[in-house]
PDB file of C-alpha atoms in Angstrom:
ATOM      1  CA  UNK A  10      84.855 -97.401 106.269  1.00  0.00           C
ATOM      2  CA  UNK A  11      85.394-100.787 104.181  1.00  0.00           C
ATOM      3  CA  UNK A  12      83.821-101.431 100.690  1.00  0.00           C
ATOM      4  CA  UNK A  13      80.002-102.004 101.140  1.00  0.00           C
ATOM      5  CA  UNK A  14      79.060-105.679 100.946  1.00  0.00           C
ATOM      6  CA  UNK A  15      76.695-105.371  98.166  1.00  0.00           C
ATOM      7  CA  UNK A  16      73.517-108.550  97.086  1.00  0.00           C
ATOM      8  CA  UNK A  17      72.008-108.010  93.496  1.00  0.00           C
ATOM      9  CA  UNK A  18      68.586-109.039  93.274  1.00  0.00           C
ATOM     10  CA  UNK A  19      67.674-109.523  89.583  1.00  0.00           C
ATOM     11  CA  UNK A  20      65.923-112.172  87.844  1.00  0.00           C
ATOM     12  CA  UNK A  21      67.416-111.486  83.981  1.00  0.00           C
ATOM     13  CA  UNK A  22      70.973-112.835  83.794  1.00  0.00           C
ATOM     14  CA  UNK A  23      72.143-110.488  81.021  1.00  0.00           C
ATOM     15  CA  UNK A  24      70.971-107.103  83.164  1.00  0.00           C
ATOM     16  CA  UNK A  25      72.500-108.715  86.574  1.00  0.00           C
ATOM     17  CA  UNK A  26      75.847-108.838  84.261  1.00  0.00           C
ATOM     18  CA  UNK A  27      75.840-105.571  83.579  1.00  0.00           C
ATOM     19  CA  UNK A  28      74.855-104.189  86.932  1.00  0.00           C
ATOM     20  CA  UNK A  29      77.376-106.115  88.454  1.00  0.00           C
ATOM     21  CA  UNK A  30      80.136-104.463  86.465  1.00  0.00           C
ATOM     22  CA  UNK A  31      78.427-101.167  87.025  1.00  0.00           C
ATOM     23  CA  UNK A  32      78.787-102.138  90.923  1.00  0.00           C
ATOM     24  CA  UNK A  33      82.371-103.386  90.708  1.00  0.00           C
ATOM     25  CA  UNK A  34      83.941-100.091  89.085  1.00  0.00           C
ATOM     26  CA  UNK A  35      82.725 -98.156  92.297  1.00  0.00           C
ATOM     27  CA  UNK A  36      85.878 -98.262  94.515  1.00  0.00           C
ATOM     28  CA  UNK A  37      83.779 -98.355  97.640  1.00  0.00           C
ATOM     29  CA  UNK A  38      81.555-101.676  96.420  1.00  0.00           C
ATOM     30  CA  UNK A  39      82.149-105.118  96.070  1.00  0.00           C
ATOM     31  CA  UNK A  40      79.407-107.560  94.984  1.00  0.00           C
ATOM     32  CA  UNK A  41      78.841-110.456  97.387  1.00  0.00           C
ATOM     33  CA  UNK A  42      75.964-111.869  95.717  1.00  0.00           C
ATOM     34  CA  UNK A  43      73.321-112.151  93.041  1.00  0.00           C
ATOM     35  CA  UNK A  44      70.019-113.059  93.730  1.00  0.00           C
ATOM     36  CA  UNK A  45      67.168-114.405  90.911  1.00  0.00           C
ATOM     37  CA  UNK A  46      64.250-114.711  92.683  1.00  0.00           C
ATOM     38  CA  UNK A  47      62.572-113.108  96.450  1.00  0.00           C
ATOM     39  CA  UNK A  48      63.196-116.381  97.980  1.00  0.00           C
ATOM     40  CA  UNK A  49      66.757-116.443  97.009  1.00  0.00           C
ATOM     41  CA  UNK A  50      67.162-112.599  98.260  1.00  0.00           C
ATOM     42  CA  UNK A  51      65.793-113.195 101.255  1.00  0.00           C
ATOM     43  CA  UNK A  52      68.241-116.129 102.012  1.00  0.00           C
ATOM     44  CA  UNK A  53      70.981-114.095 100.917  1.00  0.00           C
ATOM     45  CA  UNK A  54      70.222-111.584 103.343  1.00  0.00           C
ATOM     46  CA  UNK A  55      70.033-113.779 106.066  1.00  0.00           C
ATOM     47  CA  UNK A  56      73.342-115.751 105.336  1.00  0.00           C
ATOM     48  CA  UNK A  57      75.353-112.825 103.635  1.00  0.00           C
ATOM     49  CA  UNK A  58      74.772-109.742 105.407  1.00  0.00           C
ATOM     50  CA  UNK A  59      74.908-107.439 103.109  1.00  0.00           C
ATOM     51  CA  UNK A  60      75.017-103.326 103.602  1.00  0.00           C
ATOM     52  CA  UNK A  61      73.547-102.609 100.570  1.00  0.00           C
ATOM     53  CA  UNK A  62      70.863-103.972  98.286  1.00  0.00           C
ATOM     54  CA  UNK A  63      70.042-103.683  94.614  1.00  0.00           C
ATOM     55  CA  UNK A  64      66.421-104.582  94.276  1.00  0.00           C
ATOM     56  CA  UNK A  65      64.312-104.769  91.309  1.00  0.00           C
ATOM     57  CA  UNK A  66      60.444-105.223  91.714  1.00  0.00           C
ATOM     58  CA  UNK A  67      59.695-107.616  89.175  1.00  0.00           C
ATOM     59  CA  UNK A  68      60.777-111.023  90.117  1.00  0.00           C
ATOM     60  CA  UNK A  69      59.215-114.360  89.030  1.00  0.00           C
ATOM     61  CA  UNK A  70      58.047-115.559  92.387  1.00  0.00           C
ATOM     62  CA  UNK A  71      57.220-112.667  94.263  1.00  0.00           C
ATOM     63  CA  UNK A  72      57.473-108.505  94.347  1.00  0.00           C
ATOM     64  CA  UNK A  73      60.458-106.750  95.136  1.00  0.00           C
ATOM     65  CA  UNK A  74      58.385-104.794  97.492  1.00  0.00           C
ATOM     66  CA  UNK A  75      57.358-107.622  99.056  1.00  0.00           C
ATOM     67  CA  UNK A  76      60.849-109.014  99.681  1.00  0.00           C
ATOM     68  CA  UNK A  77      61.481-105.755 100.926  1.00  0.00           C
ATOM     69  CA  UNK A  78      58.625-105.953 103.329  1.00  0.00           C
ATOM     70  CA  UNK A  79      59.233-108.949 104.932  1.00  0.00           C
ATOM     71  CA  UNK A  80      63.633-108.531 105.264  1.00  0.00           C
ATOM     72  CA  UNK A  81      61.874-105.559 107.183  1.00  0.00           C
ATOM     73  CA  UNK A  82      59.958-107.134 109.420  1.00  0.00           C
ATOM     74  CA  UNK A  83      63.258-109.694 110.048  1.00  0.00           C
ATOM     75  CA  UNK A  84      65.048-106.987 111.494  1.00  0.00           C
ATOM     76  CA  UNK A  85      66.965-106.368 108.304  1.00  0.00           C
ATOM     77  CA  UNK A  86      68.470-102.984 107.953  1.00  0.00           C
ATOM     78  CA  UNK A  87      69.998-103.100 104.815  1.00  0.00           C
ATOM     79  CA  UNK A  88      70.008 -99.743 102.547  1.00  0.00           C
ATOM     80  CA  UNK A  89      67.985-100.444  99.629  1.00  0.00           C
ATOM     81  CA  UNK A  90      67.992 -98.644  95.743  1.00  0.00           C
ATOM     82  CA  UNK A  91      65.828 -99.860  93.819  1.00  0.00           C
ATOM     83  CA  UNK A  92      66.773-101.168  90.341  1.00  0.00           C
ATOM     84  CA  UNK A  93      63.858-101.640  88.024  1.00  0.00           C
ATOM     85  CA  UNK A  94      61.863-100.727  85.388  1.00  0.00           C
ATOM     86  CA  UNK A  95      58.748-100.220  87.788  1.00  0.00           C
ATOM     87  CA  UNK A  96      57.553 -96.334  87.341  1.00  0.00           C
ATOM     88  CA  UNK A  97      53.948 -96.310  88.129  1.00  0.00           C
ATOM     89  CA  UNK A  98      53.553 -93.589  91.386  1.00  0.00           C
ATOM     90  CA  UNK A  99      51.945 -97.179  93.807  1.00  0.00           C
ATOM     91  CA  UNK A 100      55.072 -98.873  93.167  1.00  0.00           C
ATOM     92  CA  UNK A 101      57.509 -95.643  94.044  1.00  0.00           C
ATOM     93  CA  UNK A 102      55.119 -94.593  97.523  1.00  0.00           C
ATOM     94  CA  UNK A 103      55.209 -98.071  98.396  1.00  0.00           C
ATOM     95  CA  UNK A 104      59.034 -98.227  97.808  1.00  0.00           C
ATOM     96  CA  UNK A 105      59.660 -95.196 100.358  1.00  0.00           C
ATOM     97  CA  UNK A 106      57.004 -96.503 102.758  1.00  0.00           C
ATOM     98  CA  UNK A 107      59.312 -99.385 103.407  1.00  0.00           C
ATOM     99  CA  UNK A 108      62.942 -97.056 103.574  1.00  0.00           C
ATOM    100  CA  UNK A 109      63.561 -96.635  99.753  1.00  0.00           C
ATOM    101  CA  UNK A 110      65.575 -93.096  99.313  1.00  0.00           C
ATOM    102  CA  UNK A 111      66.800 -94.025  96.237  1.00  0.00           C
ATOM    103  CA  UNK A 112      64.988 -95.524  92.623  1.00  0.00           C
ATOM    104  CA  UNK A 113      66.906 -96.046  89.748  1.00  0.00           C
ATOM    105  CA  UNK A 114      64.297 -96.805  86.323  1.00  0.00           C
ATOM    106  CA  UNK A 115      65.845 -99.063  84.202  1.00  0.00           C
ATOM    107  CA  UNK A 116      67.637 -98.909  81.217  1.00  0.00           C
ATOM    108  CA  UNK A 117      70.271 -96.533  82.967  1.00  0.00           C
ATOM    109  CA  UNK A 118      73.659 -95.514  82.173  1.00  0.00           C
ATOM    110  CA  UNK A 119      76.656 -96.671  84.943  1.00  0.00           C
ATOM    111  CA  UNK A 120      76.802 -92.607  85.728  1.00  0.00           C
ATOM    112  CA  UNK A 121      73.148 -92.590  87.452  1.00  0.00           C
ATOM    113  CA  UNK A 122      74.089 -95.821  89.525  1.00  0.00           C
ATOM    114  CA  UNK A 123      77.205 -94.745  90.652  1.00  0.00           C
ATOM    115  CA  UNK A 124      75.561 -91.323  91.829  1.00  0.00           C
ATOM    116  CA  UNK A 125      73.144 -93.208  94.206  1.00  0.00           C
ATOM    117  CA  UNK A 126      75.716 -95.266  95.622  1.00  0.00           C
ATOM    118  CA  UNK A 127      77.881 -92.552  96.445  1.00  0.00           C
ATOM    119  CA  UNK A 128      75.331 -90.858  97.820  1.00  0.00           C
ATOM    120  CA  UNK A 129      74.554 -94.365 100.110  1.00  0.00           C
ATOM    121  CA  UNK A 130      78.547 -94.292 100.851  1.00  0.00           C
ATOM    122  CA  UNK A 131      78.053 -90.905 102.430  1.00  0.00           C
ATOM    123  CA  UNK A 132      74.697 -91.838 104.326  1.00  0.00           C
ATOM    124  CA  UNK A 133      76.713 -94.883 105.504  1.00  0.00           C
ATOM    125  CA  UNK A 134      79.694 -93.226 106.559  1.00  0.00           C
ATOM    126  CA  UNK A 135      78.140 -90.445 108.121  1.00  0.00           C
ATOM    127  CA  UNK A 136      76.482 -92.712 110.196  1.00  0.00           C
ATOM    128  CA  UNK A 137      78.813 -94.941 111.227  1.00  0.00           C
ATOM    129  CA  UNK A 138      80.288 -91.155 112.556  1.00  0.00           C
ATOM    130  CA  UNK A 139      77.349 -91.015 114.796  1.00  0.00           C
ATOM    131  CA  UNK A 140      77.507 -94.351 116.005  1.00  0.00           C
ATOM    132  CA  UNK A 141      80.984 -93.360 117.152  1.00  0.00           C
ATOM    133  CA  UNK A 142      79.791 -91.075 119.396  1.00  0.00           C
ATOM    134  CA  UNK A 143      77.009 -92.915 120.654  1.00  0.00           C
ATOM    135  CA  UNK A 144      73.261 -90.869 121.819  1.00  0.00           C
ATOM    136  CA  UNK A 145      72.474 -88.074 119.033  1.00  0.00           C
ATOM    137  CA  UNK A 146      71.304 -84.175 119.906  1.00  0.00           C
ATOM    138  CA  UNK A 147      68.830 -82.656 118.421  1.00  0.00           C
ATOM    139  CA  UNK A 148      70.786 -81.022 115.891  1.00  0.00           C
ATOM    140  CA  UNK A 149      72.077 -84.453 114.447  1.00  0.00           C
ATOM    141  CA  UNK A 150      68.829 -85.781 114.293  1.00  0.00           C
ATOM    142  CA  UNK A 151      67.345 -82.906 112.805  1.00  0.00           C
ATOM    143  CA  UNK A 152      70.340 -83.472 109.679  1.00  0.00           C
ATOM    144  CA  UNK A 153      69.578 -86.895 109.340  1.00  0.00           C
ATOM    145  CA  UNK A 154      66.072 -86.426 109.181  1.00  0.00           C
ATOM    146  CA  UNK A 155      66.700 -83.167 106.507  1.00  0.00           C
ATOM    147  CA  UNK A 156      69.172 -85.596 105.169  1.00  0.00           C
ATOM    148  CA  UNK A 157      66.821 -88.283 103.825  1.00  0.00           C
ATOM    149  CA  UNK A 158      63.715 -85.367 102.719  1.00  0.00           C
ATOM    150  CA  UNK A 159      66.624 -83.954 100.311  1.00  0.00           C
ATOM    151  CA  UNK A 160      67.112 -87.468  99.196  1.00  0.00           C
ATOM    152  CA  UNK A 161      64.143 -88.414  98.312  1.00  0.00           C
ATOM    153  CA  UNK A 162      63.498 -84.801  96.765  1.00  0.00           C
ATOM    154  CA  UNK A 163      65.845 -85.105  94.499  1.00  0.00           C
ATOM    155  CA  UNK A 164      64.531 -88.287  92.563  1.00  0.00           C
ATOM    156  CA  UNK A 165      62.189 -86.254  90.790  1.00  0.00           C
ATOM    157  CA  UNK A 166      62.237 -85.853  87.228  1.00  0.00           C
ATOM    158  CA  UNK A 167      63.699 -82.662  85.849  1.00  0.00           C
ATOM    159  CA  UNK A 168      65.509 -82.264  89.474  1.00  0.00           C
ATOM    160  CA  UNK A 169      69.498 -82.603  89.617  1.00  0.00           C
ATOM    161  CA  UNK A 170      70.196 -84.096  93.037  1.00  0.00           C
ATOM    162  CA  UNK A 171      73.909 -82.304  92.902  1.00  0.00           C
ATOM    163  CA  UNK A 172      71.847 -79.323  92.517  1.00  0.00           C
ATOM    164  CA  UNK A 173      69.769 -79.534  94.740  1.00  0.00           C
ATOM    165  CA  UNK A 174      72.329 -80.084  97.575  1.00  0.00           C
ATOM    166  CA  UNK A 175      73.986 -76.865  96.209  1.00  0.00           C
ATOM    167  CA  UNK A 176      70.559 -75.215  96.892  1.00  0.00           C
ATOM    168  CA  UNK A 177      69.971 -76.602 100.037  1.00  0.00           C
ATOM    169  CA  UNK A 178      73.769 -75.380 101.585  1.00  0.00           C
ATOM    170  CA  UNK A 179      73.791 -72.178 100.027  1.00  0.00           C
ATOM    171  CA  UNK A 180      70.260 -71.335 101.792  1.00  0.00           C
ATOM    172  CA  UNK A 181      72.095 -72.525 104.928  1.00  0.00           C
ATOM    173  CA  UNK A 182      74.879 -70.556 104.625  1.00  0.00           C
ATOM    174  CA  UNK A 183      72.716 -67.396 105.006  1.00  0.00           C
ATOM    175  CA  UNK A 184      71.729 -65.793 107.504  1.00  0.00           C
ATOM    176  CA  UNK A 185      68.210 -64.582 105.974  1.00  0.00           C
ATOM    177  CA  UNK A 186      65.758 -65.868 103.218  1.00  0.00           C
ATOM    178  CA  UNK A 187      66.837 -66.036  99.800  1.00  0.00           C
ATOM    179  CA  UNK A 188      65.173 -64.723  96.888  1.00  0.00           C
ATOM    180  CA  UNK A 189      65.122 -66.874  93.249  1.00  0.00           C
ATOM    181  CA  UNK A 190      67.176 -64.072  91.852  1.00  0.00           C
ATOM    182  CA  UNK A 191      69.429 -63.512  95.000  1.00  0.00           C
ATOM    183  CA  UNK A 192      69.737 -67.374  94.725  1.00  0.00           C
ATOM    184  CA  UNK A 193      70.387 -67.375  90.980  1.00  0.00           C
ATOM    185  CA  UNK A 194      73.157 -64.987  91.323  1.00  0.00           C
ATOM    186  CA  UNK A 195      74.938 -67.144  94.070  1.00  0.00           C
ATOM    187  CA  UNK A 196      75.039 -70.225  92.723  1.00  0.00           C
ATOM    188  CA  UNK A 197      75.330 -68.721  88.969  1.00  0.00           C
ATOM    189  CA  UNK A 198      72.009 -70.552  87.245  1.00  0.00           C
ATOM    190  CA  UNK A 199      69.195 -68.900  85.848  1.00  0.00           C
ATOM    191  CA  UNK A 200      66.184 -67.364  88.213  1.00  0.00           C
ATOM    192  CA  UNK A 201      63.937 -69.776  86.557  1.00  0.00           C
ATOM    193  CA  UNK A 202      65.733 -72.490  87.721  1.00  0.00           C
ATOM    194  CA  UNK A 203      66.389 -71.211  91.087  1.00  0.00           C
ATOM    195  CA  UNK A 204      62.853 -70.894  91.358  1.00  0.00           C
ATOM    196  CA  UNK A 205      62.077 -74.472  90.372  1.00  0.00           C
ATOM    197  CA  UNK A 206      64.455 -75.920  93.044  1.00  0.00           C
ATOM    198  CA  UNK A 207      63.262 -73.431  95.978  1.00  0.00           C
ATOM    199  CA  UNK A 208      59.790 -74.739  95.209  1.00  0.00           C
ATOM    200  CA  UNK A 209      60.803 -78.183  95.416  1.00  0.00           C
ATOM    201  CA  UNK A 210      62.036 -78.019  98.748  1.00  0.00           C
ATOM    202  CA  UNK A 211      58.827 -76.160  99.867  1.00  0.00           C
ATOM    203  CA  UNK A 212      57.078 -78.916  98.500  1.00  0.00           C
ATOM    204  CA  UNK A 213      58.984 -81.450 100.148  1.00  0.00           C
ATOM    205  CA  UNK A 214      58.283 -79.991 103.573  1.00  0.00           C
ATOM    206  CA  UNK A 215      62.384 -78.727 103.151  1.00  0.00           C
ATOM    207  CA  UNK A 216      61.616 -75.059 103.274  1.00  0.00           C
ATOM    208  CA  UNK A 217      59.113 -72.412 103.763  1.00  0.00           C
ATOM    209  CA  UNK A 218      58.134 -69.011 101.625  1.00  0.00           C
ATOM    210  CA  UNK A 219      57.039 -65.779 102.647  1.00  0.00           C
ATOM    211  CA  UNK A 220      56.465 -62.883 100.476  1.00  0.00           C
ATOM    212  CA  UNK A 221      58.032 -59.405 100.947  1.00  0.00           C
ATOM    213  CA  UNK A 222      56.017 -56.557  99.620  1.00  0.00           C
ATOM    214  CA  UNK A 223      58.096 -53.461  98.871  1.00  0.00           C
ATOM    215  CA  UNK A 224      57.076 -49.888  97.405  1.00  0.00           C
ATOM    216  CA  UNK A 225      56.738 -50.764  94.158  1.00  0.00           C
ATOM    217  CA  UNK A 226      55.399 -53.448  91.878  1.00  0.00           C
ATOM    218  CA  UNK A 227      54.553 -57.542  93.096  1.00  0.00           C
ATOM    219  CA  UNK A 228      55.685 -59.109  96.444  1.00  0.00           C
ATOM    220  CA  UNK A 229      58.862 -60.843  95.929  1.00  0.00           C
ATOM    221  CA  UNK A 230      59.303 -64.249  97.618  1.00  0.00           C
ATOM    222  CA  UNK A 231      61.847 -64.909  99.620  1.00  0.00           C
ATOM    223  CA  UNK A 232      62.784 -68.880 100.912  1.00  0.00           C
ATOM    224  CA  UNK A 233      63.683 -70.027 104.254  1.00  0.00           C
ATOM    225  CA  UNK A 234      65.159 -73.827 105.389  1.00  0.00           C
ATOM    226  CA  UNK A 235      62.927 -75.234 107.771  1.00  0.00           C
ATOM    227  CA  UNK A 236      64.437 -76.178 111.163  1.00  0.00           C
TER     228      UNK A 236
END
């Protein structure tokens, strides 16, 4: 797959800068616009094309949200992360209403953005795979669907998205329900922390717990994928 055709939509001048060099170190990115206001996005995205957009919510004519509403309802498929300083919970639901899987809170180092666009390279690429082969099985549309949960999973503070996906293959590589501590000694972290991410994904809808009551003492709980 080619470099993703990338439009920066960012009213301050200085912060565009930056994020453009951010964007331009990536070997699988080049920028092929900047954007200041909605109106000038959504032109851009009409005349340019681009796979991926940079959006941040604040602009001086209209939301990002909004702009992101209406290149929706245009047909516009382009994968979105959104750059911003935005954190209030409205702005983030409304964000993954419209496709959002990624949110990036400004300021933020060039190591956070270049995580979320590889992990956009790999959505891409994967399915530009699928497109290859044309109709999808069940199977593939149950890992796209699992695909974008883990995503959006792992944007939540105190979560490690690398970690997470560690998690998530490790439970699929066996062939029964994991404990914390059976967890904790595969992938070498603490129980605590095994704990924390196993309860994420049952939170997210990701996985399902069960308790096993032996001769002795509590029922342990043991974690399942679901699907």
């Amino acid at each position: 797959m080619s470099r993703l055709r990338t439009l920066i939509v960012e009213d301050d001048f200085a912060v565009a800068h930056v994020t453009r060099g951010f964007v331009e170190r990536h070997p699988h990115y080049e920028v092929v616009g900047v954007a200041p206001t909605g109106a000038d996005a959504l032109r851009a995205l009409d005349e340019l094309e681009p796979d991926v957009m940079l959006l941040d919510v604040y602009l001086p004519d209209m939301s990002g949200i909004t702009v992101l509403r209406r290149a929706r309802a245009a047909g516009a498929h382009v994968e979105v992360v959104a750059v911003t300083a935005a954190r209030d919970l409205e702005t983030v639901r409304r964000a993954r209403a419209h496709g959002v899987h990624h949110y990036v809170v400004k300021p933020f180092p060039m190591r956070t953005l270049h995580e979320r666009l590889d992990d956009v390279w790999r959505v891409l690429a994967r399915d530009a795979e699928y497109t290859a082969t044309g109709e999808l099985d069940q199977a593939s549309v149950d890992a796209l669907m699992r695909r974008d949960a883990i995503a959006m999973a792992g944007q939540r503070k105190g979560v490690s998205r690398v970690t997470l996906q560690r998690v998530v293959q490790a439970m699929q590589e066996g062939r029964e329900p994991l404990s914390a501590s059976e967890l904790a000694e595969v992938l070498g972290m603490s129980r605590v922390s095994a704990r924390r991410y196993l309860e994420r994904l049952v939170e997210s809808g990701l996985a399902a717990s069960s308790p096993t009551y032996g001769a002795v003492g509590r029922p342990e709980l043991r974690y399942q994928l679901r699907g």
